[in-house]
Coordinates of C-alpha atoms in Angstrom, one line a residue:
M841 CA -2.9 27.7 -10.5
Q842 CA -4.5 30.0 -8.3
P843 CA -4.8 29.6 -4.5
I844 CA -8.5 29.6 -4.0
L845 CA -8.1 29.1 -0.1
E846 CA -5.2 30.2 2.0
I847 CA -5.0 28.8 6.1
D848 CA -1.9 30.0 8.0
D849 CA -1.2 28.9 11.4
L850 CA -5.1 28.7 12.6
R851 CA -5.5 27.5 16.1
K852 CA -9.4 27.5 17.7
S853 CA -9.2 27.2 21.7
Y854 CA -12.0 27.4 23.8
A855 CA -12.3 28.2 27.9
D856 CA -11.9 25.2 29.7
G857 CA -8.6 24.9 27.6
F858 CA -9.3 22.2 24.8
E859 CA -7.3 22.8 21.7
A860 CA -9.9 22.1 18.5
L861 CA -7.3 23.7 16.3
K862 CA -3.6 23.2 16.3
S863 CA -1.2 25.5 14.1
V864 CA -3.2 24.4 11.1
S865 CA -1.9 25.5 7.6
L866 CA -3.4 24.7 4.5
T867 CA -3.1 25.4 0.6
I868 CA -6.1 24.7 -1.5
N869 CA -5.7 25.6 -5.5
S870 CA -8.9 26.4 -7.8
G871 CA -10.2 23.5 -9.5
E872 CA -9.2 21.0 -7.1
I873 CA -10.7 18.1 -4.9
V874 CA -9.4 17.8 -1.2
A875 CA -10.4 14.8 1.0
L876 CA -10.0 15.5 5.2
L877 CA -9.6 12.4 6.5
G878 CA -9.7 11.9 10.2
P879 CA -11.1 10.0 13.4
N880 CA -14.1 11.3 15.2
G881 CA -13.3 14.6 17.3
A882 CA -10.1 15.2 14.6
G883 CA -11.2 18.9 14.2
K884 CA -12.4 18.4 10.4
T885 CA -16.1 20.2 11.2
T886 CA -14.2 22.9 13.4
L887 CA -11.8 23.8 10.9
I888 CA -14.8 24.2 8.0
S889 CA -16.6 26.1 10.1
T890 CA -13.7 28.4 11.1
V891 CA -13.1 29.0 7.3
C892 CA -16.8 29.6 7.0
G893 CA -17.2 31.9 9.7
I894 CA -19.6 29.7 11.7
T895 CA -16.6 30.1 14.6
Q896 CA -14.2 32.7 15.4
P897 CA -10.6 31.8 15.2
T898 CA -8.6 32.3 18.5
S899 CA -5.6 33.5 16.1
G900 CA -4.1 32.8 12.4
Q901 CA -5.6 33.7 9.0
V902 CA -7.8 32.7 6.7
R903 CA -8.0 34.2 3.0
I904 CA -10.6 33.0 0.1
G905 CA -10.2 34.3 -3.1
G906 CA -7.7 36.6 -1.6
F907 CA -10.0 37.8 0.9
D908 CA -9.4 37.6 4.6
T909 CA -12.3 36.1 6.4
L910 CA -12.2 38.3 9.2
R911 CA -11.6 41.8 7.5
D912 CA -13.6 41.2 4.3
F913 CA -16.2 38.1 5.5
R914 CA -18.8 39.8 3.0
A915 CA -16.2 39.3 0.2
A916 CA -15.2 35.5 1.1
R917 CA -18.3 34.4 2.4
A918 CA -20.0 35.0 -1.1
L919 CA -17.1 32.5 -2.7
V920 CA -18.1 29.5 -0.6
G921 CA -20.9 27.2 -0.3
L922 CA -21.2 25.0 2.4
V923 CA -23.0 21.7 3.0
P924 CA -23.2 20.4 6.8
Q925 CA -23.6 17.6 8.3
E926 CA -27.3 17.6 9.7
I927 CA -30.1 17.7 7.2
N928 CA -31.9 20.7 8.3
L929 CA -34.7 22.1 6.1
E930 CA -37.9 23.6 6.2
P931 CA -40.0 20.4 6.0
F932 CA -43.0 21.8 4.1
E933 CA -41.3 23.9 1.8
R934 CA -41.2 23.5 -1.8
V935 CA -37.4 22.3 -3.4
I936 CA -37.0 25.5 -6.0
N937 CA -38.5 27.8 -2.9
T938 CA -35.8 26.1 -0.3
V939 CA -32.8 27.2 -3.3
R940 CA -34.4 30.3 -4.4
F941 CA -34.1 31.6 -0.9
S942 CA -31.1 30.6 -0.6
R943 CA -29.8 32.8 -4.0
G944 CA -31.7 35.5 -2.5
L945 CA -29.8 35.2 1.0
F946 CA -26.4 36.5 -0.6
G947 CA -28.3 39.3 -2.3
K948 CA -28.0 37.7 -5.9
S949 CA -30.8 38.6 -8.2
R950 CA -33.6 36.3 -9.2
D951 CA -32.2 33.9 -12.1
D952 CA -34.3 30.9 -12.3
T953 CA -32.4 29.6 -15.4
K954 CA -29.7 29.3 -13.3
L955 CA -31.4 27.6 -10.7
E956 CA -32.9 25.2 -13.2
Q957 CA -29.3 24.4 -14.5
I958 CA -28.1 23.4 -10.8
L959 CA -31.6 21.2 -10.0
R960 CA -31.2 19.4 -13.4
Q961 CA -27.2 18.5 -12.6
L962 CA -28.3 16.8 -9.2
S963 CA -31.2 15.4 -10.5
L964 CA -33.8 17.7 -9.0
W965 CA -35.6 19.5 -11.5
D966 CA -38.3 16.9 -11.5
K967 CA -38.8 17.4 -7.8
R968 CA -39.0 21.2 -7.9
D969 CA -42.3 21.6 -6.7
T970 CA -41.8 18.7 -4.4
Q971 CA -42.4 19.5 -1.0
I972 CA -39.1 18.7 1.3
R973 CA -40.8 16.4 3.7
A974 CA -41.5 13.8 0.6
L975 CA -38.0 13.6 -0.3
S976 CA -36.3 10.7 0.5
G977 CA -32.5 11.2 2.6
G978 CA -30.8 11.1 -0.7
M979 CA -32.5 13.8 -2.4
K980 CA -32.4 15.9 0.7
R981 CA -28.7 15.8 1.0
R982 CA -29.2 17.0 -3.0
V983 CA -31.2 19.8 -2.1
L984 CA -28.7 20.8 0.5
I985 CA -25.8 21.1 -2.2
A986 CA -28.5 22.7 -4.3
K987 CA -28.7 25.5 -1.5
A988 CA -25.2 25.8 -1.3
L989 CA -24.6 26.3 -5.1
A990 CA -27.6 28.7 -5.5
H991 CA -25.3 31.7 -5.1
E992 CA -22.4 30.6 -7.4
P993 CA -19.7 30.0 -5.3
Q994 CA -16.5 28.7 -6.5
L995 CA -15.3 27.1 -2.9
L996 CA -17.7 24.2 -1.8
F997 CA -17.7 22.6 1.7
L998 CA -19.0 19.1 1.9
D999 CA -19.1 17.9 5.7
E1000 CA -19.6 14.4 5.1
P1001 CA -22.0 14.5 2.5
T1002 CA -22.9 10.6 2.0
A1003 CA -23.1 10.4 5.9
G1004 CA -26.4 7.8 6.3
V1005 CA -26.8 6.8 2.6
D1006 CA -26.4 3.5 1.3
V1007 CA -23.6 2.7 -1.2
E1008 CA -25.9 3.4 -4.2
L1009 CA -26.2 7.0 -3.5
R1010 CA -22.8 7.2 -1.9
K1011 CA -21.3 6.3 -5.8
D1012 CA -24.2 8.8 -7.3
M1013 CA -22.7 11.5 -5.2
W1014 CA -19.3 11.0 -6.0
N1015 CA -20.4 11.2 -9.8
I1016 CA -22.2 14.4 -8.8
V1017 CA -19.1 15.9 -7.2
A1018 CA -16.9 14.7 -10.2
G1019 CA -19.8 17.2 -12.2
L1020 CA -19.4 19.9 -9.6
K1021 CA -15.4 19.9 -10.3
A1022 CA -16.0 19.9 -14.2
S1023 CA -17.8 22.5 -14.2
G1024 CA -15.2 25.1 -12.0
V1025 CA -15.8 24.6 -8.6
T1026 CA -13.0 24.0 -5.8
I1027 CA -14.0 20.9 -3.4
V1028 CA -13.1 20.2 0.1
L1029 CA -15.5 17.3 1.6
T1030 CA -14.6 15.7 5.1
T1031 CA -15.4 11.9 5.0
H1032 CA -15.1 8.6 7.4
Y1033 CA -15.3 6.6 4.0
I1034 CA -11.8 5.9 3.0
E1035 CA -13.1 4.5 -0.7
E1036 CA -14.6 8.1 -1.0
A1037 CA -11.2 10.0 -0.8
E1038 CA -9.6 7.1 -2.6
A1039 CA -12.0 7.4 -5.4
I1040 CA -12.8 10.9 -6.2
A1041 CA -10.0 13.1 -4.4
D1042 CA -7.0 14.6 -6.1
R1043 CA -5.3 15.4 -2.7
I1044 CA -5.6 13.8 0.7
G1045 CA -5.1 15.4 4.2
V1046 CA -5.4 13.5 7.1
I1047 CA -6.1 15.6 10.6
A1048 CA -5.9 14.6 14.0
K1049 CA -6.6 15.9 17.1
G1050 CA -6.6 19.2 15.9
E1051 CA -3.2 18.9 14.1
M1052 CA -2.8 18.7 10.3
L1053 CA -0.6 15.3 9.7
L1054 CA -0.4 16.0 6.1
I1055 CA -1.7 17.0 2.8
E1056 CA -0.6 15.2 0.0
E1057 CA -1.4 14.5 -3.7
K1058 CA -3.1 11.1 -3.5
M1059 CA -1.2 8.7 -5.9
Q1060 CA 2.0 10.3 -4.3
L1061 CA 0.9 9.7 -0.8
M1062 CA 0.4 5.9 -1.8
R1063 CA 3.4 5.8 -3.8
R1064 CA 5.7 7.6 -0.7
M1065 CA 4.2 5.7 2.7
G1066 CA 2.3 2.6 0.6
Q1067 CA 4.0 -1.0 0.9
K1068 CA 3.2 -4.4 -0.6
Q1069 CA 2.6 -7.7 1.0
L1070 CA 3.7 -10.8 -0.7
D1071 CA 1.6 -13.8 0.1
V1072 CA 3.4 -17.1 -0.2
Q1073 CA 1.1 -19.7 -0.5
L1074 CA 2.1 -23.0 0.6
S1075 CA 1.2 -26.7 -0.6
S1076 CA 0.9 -28.0 3.0
A1077 CA -0.5 -26.0 6.0
V1078 CA 2.4 -25.9 8.9
N1079 CA 1.8 -25.0 12.6
D1080 CA 4.9 -22.5 13.1
I1081 CA 7.0 -20.4 10.7
P1082 CA 10.2 -22.2 10.6
A1083 CA 13.3 -20.9 12.3
R1084 CA 15.1 -20.0 9.2
L1085 CA 12.5 -17.2 8.3
A1086 CA 12.5 -15.4 11.4
K1087 CA 14.3 -12.3 10.2
Y1088 CA 11.8 -11.9 7.3
N1089 CA 9.1 -10.9 10.1
L1090 CA 6.6 -13.1 8.5
L1091 CA 2.8 -13.7 9.4
L1092 CA 1.3 -16.6 9.0
S1093 CA -2.6 -17.3 8.3
N1094 CA -5.0 -18.6 10.8
D1095 CA -4.9 -21.9 8.3
G1096 CA -1.2 -22.5 8.0
L1097 CA -1.4 -22.2 4.5
T1098 CA 0.0 -18.7 3.4
L1099 CA 3.3 -16.7 4.8
T1100 CA 2.5 -12.9 4.4
Y1101 CA 6.0 -10.7 3.8
T1102 CA 5.7 -6.9 3.8
Y1103 CA 8.5 -4.9 2.2
D1104 CA 9.0 -1.6 1.7
T1105 CA 8.5 -0.6 -2.5
R1106 CA 11.4 2.3 -2.4
A1107 CA 13.3 0.0 -1.0
A1108 CA 16.7 -0.8 -3.7
R1109 CA 16.2 -4.4 -2.8
T1110 CA 13.1 -6.1 -1.6
G1111 CA 14.3 -9.1 -0.5
I1112 CA 11.7 -11.8 -2.1
T1113 CA 14.4 -13.5 -4.0
K1114 CA 16.3 -14.8 -1.1
L1115 CA 12.9 -15.3 0.9
L1116 CA 11.7 -17.5 -2.0
S1117 CA 15.4 -19.3 -2.0
D1118 CA 15.1 -19.6 2.1
V1119 CA 11.5 -21.1 1.9
S1120 CA 13.0 -24.1 -0.3
E1121 CA 15.6 -24.6 2.0
A1122 CA 13.2 -24.4 4.8
G1123 CA 11.3 -27.0 3.3
L1124 CA 8.4 -25.6 2.2
V1125 CA 6.5 -25.8 -1.5
L1126 CA 5.4 -23.1 -2.9
R1127 CA 2.0 -23.4 -4.1
D1128 CA 1.7 -20.0 -5.7
V1129 CA 2.6 -16.3 -4.8
A1130 CA 0.4 -13.2 -5.0
T1131 CA 1.3 -9.4 -3.9
R1132 CA -0.9 -6.8 -2.9
Q1133 CA -0.9 -2.9 -2.2
S1134 CA -1.4 -1.0 0.9
S1135 CA -4.7 1.0 0.6
L1136 CA -5.5 4.5 1.4
E1137 CA -7.1 2.8 4.8
D1138 CA -3.9 1.0 5.6
I1139 CA -2.1 4.3 5.6
F1140 CA -4.3 6.5 7.3
V1141 CA -4.5 3.8 10.0
D1142 CA -0.9 3.8 10.7
L1143 CA -0.9 7.7 10.5
V1144 CA -3.4 8.1 13.4
H1145 CA -1.9 5.7 15.6
A1146 CA 1.3 6.9 15.1
E1147 CA -0.3 10.2 16.3
E1148 CA -1.3 8.5 19.2
E1149 CA 1.1 7.1 20.5
I1150 CA 3.5 10.3 20.0
A1151 CA 0.5 11.8 22.3

């Protein structure tokens, strides 16, 4: 695959000394969906703003489709669509005129057939003559996406695209993103919703305090860093974990009926067989056992906490 976005050692500092971005490097290939996760103030929006030319970098280089975003700004910017966090639309303008105006800003000739295709893809065609102020919050976000797609970009940035919408609309937006990818658009999205990244992204990037902690294929990340938990359910409640089982670092549930054992899926031996034998020898009677995989949220929280401890 050809890279559509190449970021090399990107830094952004302000006059007061605050470093919003610290040596960020990232390559995104055409056709990918990449989700950037990070807490508030991590640098997600600053990164997108810098790539899109809204914010000037302190140092480093960004290339979009091979065009340097500083030296070849117009060519680079023409390849990019941006859907910002904030809904900032002219309330009395009609949907079709709003989208048509955005296309014209990039010097594209009028193409109502293309705009119809975009509006239909986003379920906005029936609303094309509706004033923006009459739309729901979810529909306004669709208009923002339509505006960003009007000039037919190859790379689309979605900055918190489902912020403030309900679960049903959020899942609807996921379907829209999948449809955009199928049409050949490369997508980079920032999100606070772990399940969003887990549901639609091909790769996951984690950013904290202006640094890219990792960027990795989603399933590979979960296999590499994920852990499994074995829940040992007991027939009778216990008040404390027997001393014989101390070496397993078990957690006891509040009701005293479940022992939880965490193990590394990459280890040559999990220790489960020995654990179950020791549970029996400790005089505890098993009722059931069950395993569960660490979620992407668990991995994300661990990474961010580790970065905070280092800092």
